[in-house]
PDB file of C-alpha atoms in Angstrom:
ATOM      1  CA  MET A   5      16.261  18.695  11.818  1.00  0.00           C
ATOM      2  CA  SER A   6      18.549  21.067   9.956  1.00  0.00           C
ATOM      3  CA  ASN A   7      21.738  19.356  11.146  1.00  0.00           C
ATOM      4  CA  ARG A   8      20.450  15.988   9.886  1.00  0.00           C
ATOM      5  CA  LEU A   9      20.672  17.270   6.342  1.00  0.00           C
ATOM      6  CA  ARG A  10      24.398  17.953   6.811  1.00  0.00           C
ATOM      7  CA  ASN A  11      25.368  15.077   9.117  1.00  0.00           C
ATOM      8  CA  SER A  12      24.582  11.459   8.347  1.00  0.00           C
ATOM      9  CA  TYR A  13      23.092   8.999  10.792  1.00  0.00           C
ATOM     10  CA  ARG A  14      25.386   6.413  12.325  1.00  0.00           C
ATOM     11  CA  ARG A  15      22.596   3.879  12.715  1.00  0.00           C
ATOM     12  CA  PHE A  16      19.016   3.459  11.633  1.00  0.00           C
ATOM     13  CA  SER A  17      16.719   1.066  13.507  1.00  0.00           C
ATOM     14  CA  VAL A  18      13.392  -0.328  12.354  1.00  0.00           C
ATOM     15  CA  PHE A  19      11.309  -2.207  14.916  1.00  0.00           C
ATOM     16  CA  THR A  20       8.908  -4.755  13.440  1.00  0.00           C
ATOM     17  CA  LEU A  21       7.229  -7.982  14.396  1.00  0.00           C
ATOM     18  CA  GLU A  22       8.735 -11.293  13.396  1.00  0.00           C
ATOM     19  CA  ALA A  23       8.184 -12.214   9.758  1.00  0.00           C
ATOM     20  CA  ARG A  24       5.466 -14.802   9.212  1.00  0.00           C
ATOM     21  CA  ALA A  25       5.790 -14.988   5.440  1.00  0.00           C
ATOM     22  CA  LYS A  26       8.973 -15.271   3.392  1.00  0.00           C
ATOM     23  CA  GLU A  27       7.802 -12.881   0.666  1.00  0.00           C
ATOM     24  CA  ASP A  28      10.428 -10.237  -0.093  1.00  0.00           C
ATOM     25  CA  ASP A  29       9.356  -8.944  -3.515  1.00  0.00           C
ATOM     26  CA  LEU A  30       8.866  -5.201  -3.681  1.00  0.00           C
ATOM     27  CA  PHE A  31       5.365  -3.847  -4.278  1.00  0.00           C
ATOM     28  CA  ASN A  32       4.866  -2.480  -7.785  1.00  0.00           C
ATOM     29  CA  ILE A  33       2.708   0.570  -7.112  1.00  0.00           C
ATOM     30  CA  GLU A  34       2.542   1.583 -10.777  1.00  0.00           C
ATOM     31  CA  GLY A  35       1.353  -1.887 -11.755  1.00  0.00           C
ATOM     32  CA  ALA A  36      -1.270  -1.808  -8.998  1.00  0.00           C
ATOM     33  CA  TYR A  37      -2.457   1.618 -10.161  1.00  0.00           C
ATOM     34  CA  HIS A  38      -2.706   0.560 -13.828  1.00  0.00           C
ATOM     35  CA  TYR A  39      -4.556  -2.611 -12.813  1.00  0.00           C
ATOM     36  CA  ARG A  40      -7.085  -0.583 -10.787  1.00  0.00           C
ATOM     37  CA  ASP A  41      -7.337   1.961 -13.605  1.00  0.00           C
ATOM     38  CA  SER A  42      -8.079  -0.712 -16.214  1.00  0.00           C
ATOM     39  CA  ILE A  43     -10.790  -2.269 -14.036  1.00  0.00           C
ATOM     40  CA  ALA A  44     -12.417   1.130 -13.444  1.00  0.00           C
ATOM     41  CA  ARG A  45     -12.276   1.890 -17.162  1.00  0.00           C
ATOM     42  CA  ARG A  46     -13.892  -1.455 -18.057  1.00  0.00           C
ATOM     43  CA  ILE A  47     -16.669  -0.975 -15.489  1.00  0.00           C
ATOM     44  CA  THR A  48     -17.489   2.553 -16.673  1.00  0.00           C
ATOM     45  CA  ASP A  49     -17.371   1.537 -20.339  1.00  0.00           C
ATOM     46  CA  GLU A  50     -19.673  -1.417 -19.723  1.00  0.00           C
ATOM     47  CA  LEU A  51     -22.174   0.567 -17.668  1.00  0.00           C
ATOM     48  CA  ASN A  52     -22.188   3.544 -20.044  1.00  0.00           C
ATOM     49  CA  SER A  53     -22.745   1.329 -23.093  1.00  0.00           C
ATOM     50  CA  HIS A  54     -25.528  -0.733 -21.489  1.00  0.00           C
ATOM     51  CA  PRO A  55     -28.888   0.272 -22.997  1.00  0.00           C
ATOM     52  CA  LEU A  56     -30.811  -0.095 -19.702  1.00  0.00           C
ATOM     53  CA  PHE A  57     -28.365   1.910 -17.583  1.00  0.00           C
ATOM     54  CA  ASP A  58     -29.935   5.039 -16.098  1.00  0.00           C
ATOM     55  CA  ARG A  59     -27.583   7.491 -14.416  1.00  0.00           C
ATOM     56  CA  LYS A  60     -30.429   8.854 -12.279  1.00  0.00           C
ATOM     57  CA  LEU A  61     -30.846   5.452 -10.623  1.00  0.00           C
ATOM     58  CA  PHE A  62     -27.120   4.995 -10.027  1.00  0.00           C
ATOM     59  CA  ALA A  63     -26.096   4.490  -6.387  1.00  0.00           C
ATOM     60  CA  GLN A  64     -22.532   3.786  -5.359  1.00  0.00           C
ATOM     61  CA  SER A  65     -21.901   0.431  -3.741  1.00  0.00           C
ATOM     62  CA  HIS A  66     -18.653  -0.933  -2.361  1.00  0.00           C
ATOM     63  CA  ILE A  67     -17.202  -1.750  -5.783  1.00  0.00           C
ATOM     64  CA  GLU A  68     -18.024   1.640  -7.258  1.00  0.00           C
ATOM     65  CA  ARG A  69     -16.514   3.462  -4.257  1.00  0.00           C
ATOM     66  CA  ASN A  70     -13.437   1.226  -4.344  1.00  0.00           C
ATOM     67  CA  TYR A  71     -12.697   2.115  -7.969  1.00  0.00           C
ATOM     68  CA  GLY A  72     -13.739   5.777  -7.736  1.00  0.00           C
ATOM     69  CA  LEU A  73     -16.768   5.683 -10.034  1.00  0.00           C
ATOM     70  CA  THR A  74     -18.689   8.955 -10.019  1.00  0.00           C
ATOM     71  CA  GLU A  75     -21.482  10.593 -11.967  1.00  0.00           C
ATOM     72  CA  ASP A  76     -20.662  13.079 -14.695  1.00  0.00           C
ATOM     73  CA  CYS A  77     -23.749  15.299 -14.761  1.00  0.00           C
ATOM     74  CA  LEU A  78     -22.574  17.316 -17.767  1.00  0.00           C
ATOM     75  CA  ASN A  79     -22.099  14.324 -20.079  1.00  0.00           C
ATOM     76  CA  ASN A  80     -24.833  12.184 -18.497  1.00  0.00           C
ATOM     77  CA  CYS A  81     -22.518   9.220 -17.927  1.00  0.00           C
ATOM     78  CA  LEU A  82     -20.260   7.603 -15.354  1.00  0.00           C
ATOM     79  CA  THR A  83     -16.570   8.444 -14.992  1.00  0.00           C
ATOM     80  CA  TYR A  84     -13.835   7.297 -12.657  1.00  0.00           C
ATOM     81  CA  ASP A  85     -11.361   9.270 -10.589  1.00  0.00           C
ATOM     82  CA  LYS A  86      -7.735   8.472 -11.432  1.00  0.00           C
ATOM     83  CA  ALA A  87      -6.472  10.184  -8.267  1.00  0.00           C
ATOM     84  CA  TRP A  88      -8.750   7.958  -6.171  1.00  0.00           C
ATOM     85  CA  ASN A  89      -7.324   4.859  -7.847  1.00  0.00           C
ATOM     86  CA  ARG A  90      -3.772   6.072  -7.197  1.00  0.00           C
ATOM     87  CA  TYR A  91      -4.674   6.681  -3.549  1.00  0.00           C
ATOM     88  CA  ASN A  92      -6.116   3.165  -3.251  1.00  0.00           C
ATOM     89  CA  ALA A  93      -2.985   1.710  -4.871  1.00  0.00           C
ATOM     90  CA  ALA A  94      -0.969   3.446  -2.128  1.00  0.00           C
ATOM     91  CA  LEU A  95      -3.253   1.882   0.494  1.00  0.00           C
ATOM     92  CA  ASP A  96      -2.699  -1.518  -1.144  1.00  0.00           C
ATOM     93  CA  GLN A  97       1.050  -0.919  -0.867  1.00  0.00           C
ATOM     94  CA  GLU A  98       0.688  -0.101   2.823  1.00  0.00           C
ATOM     95  CA  LEU A  99      -1.255  -3.304   3.456  1.00  0.00           C
ATOM     96  CA  TYR A 100       1.288  -5.322   1.459  1.00  0.00           C
ATOM     97  CA  TYR A 101       4.237  -4.035   3.466  1.00  0.00           C
ATOM     98  CA  ALA A 102       2.312  -4.523   6.728  1.00  0.00           C
ATOM     99  CA  LYS A 103       1.827  -8.172   5.783  1.00  0.00           C
ATOM    100  CA  TYR A 104       5.296  -8.917   4.382  1.00  0.00           C
ATOM    101  CA  ARG A 105       8.000  -7.684   6.728  1.00  0.00           C
ATOM    102  CA  ASN A 106      10.967  -8.776   4.624  1.00  0.00           C
ATOM    103  CA  ALA A 107       9.627  -6.866   1.627  1.00  0.00           C
ATOM    104  CA  PHE A 108       9.203  -3.790   3.842  1.00  0.00           C
ATOM    105  CA  LEU A 109      12.797  -4.034   5.055  1.00  0.00           C
ATOM    106  CA  LYS A 110      14.030  -4.469   1.496  1.00  0.00           C
ATOM    107  CA  ALA A 111      12.074  -1.388   0.374  1.00  0.00           C
ATOM    108  CA  THR A 112      13.436   0.594   3.327  1.00  0.00           C
ATOM    109  CA  GLU A 113      16.995  -0.419   2.429  1.00  0.00           C
ATOM    110  CA  ARG A 114      16.389   0.685  -1.135  1.00  0.00           C
ATOM    111  CA  ILE A 115      14.931   4.065  -0.144  1.00  0.00           C
ATOM    112  CA  LEU A 116      17.680   4.828   2.387  1.00  0.00           C
ATOM    113  CA  ASN A 117      20.386   3.412   0.127  1.00  0.00           C
ATOM    114  CA  LEU A 118      21.755   1.417   3.076  1.00  0.00           C
ATOM    115  CA  ASN A 119      22.214  -2.304   3.600  1.00  0.00           C
ATOM    116  CA  ARG A 120      20.762  -4.087   6.587  1.00  0.00           C
ATOM    117  CA  ILE A 121      23.497  -5.072   9.023  1.00  0.00           C
ATOM    118  CA  GLY A 122      21.542  -7.552  11.072  1.00  0.00           C
ATOM    119  CA  THR A 123      18.406  -8.290  12.999  1.00  0.00           C
ATOM    120  CA  LEU A 124      17.853  -8.573  16.712  1.00  0.00           C
ATOM    121  CA  ASN A 125      15.020 -10.627  18.148  1.00  0.00           C
ATOM    122  CA  ILE A 126      13.997  -8.532  21.133  1.00  0.00           C
ATOM    123  CA  SER A 127      11.484 -11.144  22.310  1.00  0.00           C
ATOM    124  CA  LYS A 128      14.276 -13.686  22.777  1.00  0.00           C
ATOM    125  CA  ALA A 129      16.504 -11.138  24.500  1.00  0.00           C
ATOM    126  CA  VAL A 130      13.726 -10.189  26.925  1.00  0.00           C
ATOM    127  CA  ARG A 131      12.912 -13.847  27.663  1.00  0.00           C
ATOM    128  CA  ILE A 132      16.559 -14.662  28.375  1.00  0.00           C
ATOM    129  CA  THR A 133      17.129 -11.675  30.683  1.00  0.00           C
ATOM    130  CA  THR A 134      13.884 -12.219  32.639  1.00  0.00           C
ATOM    131  CA  TRP A 135      14.625 -15.941  32.948  1.00  0.00           C
ATOM    132  CA  LYS A 136      18.136 -15.250  34.314  1.00  0.00           C
ATOM    133  CA  GLN A 137      16.768 -12.806  36.903  1.00  0.00           C
ATOM    134  CA  HIS A 138      14.464 -15.437  38.485  1.00  0.00           C
TER     135      HIS A 138
END
C-alpha cells in the first residue's frame, strides 16, 4: 500500500452490470440530509405540540426509526438524531448509485479525478468467444 501513495496507477477498472437507466446526475447527499432533517424536525415539532401526545405511550414505528426520533427523558419530549439522518442519507446515496450505473461511474471519475476511457461489455465478449469455440 505504501508504494501506491508514491506511484500512480496505470489503469483503474470498475466492473458493473449494464446500465438499465440513463440517469447520470450525481447524488446530492447534503440535500438528502437536509430533506430528512426537515422532515424529522416537522414530525417532532408536531408531536411535541399536540395536546394529546403522551411520551410514555410513545413507541417507535418504521417512520420514527427511519427519521431517528427518540425520547428525551430529561425534557419530556421527542427529539431526533441528526447523525442517524446523515447515516440514512448515506444509505440513500448507496441505493441511488446501485440503481444508476452511469451516475456511479461519473461520481467515481470525479473522486479519482480521471476520465473514463471506454467501456467493455464482457457479456458480449464471453458470448462471442464461446460461440467461436463450438
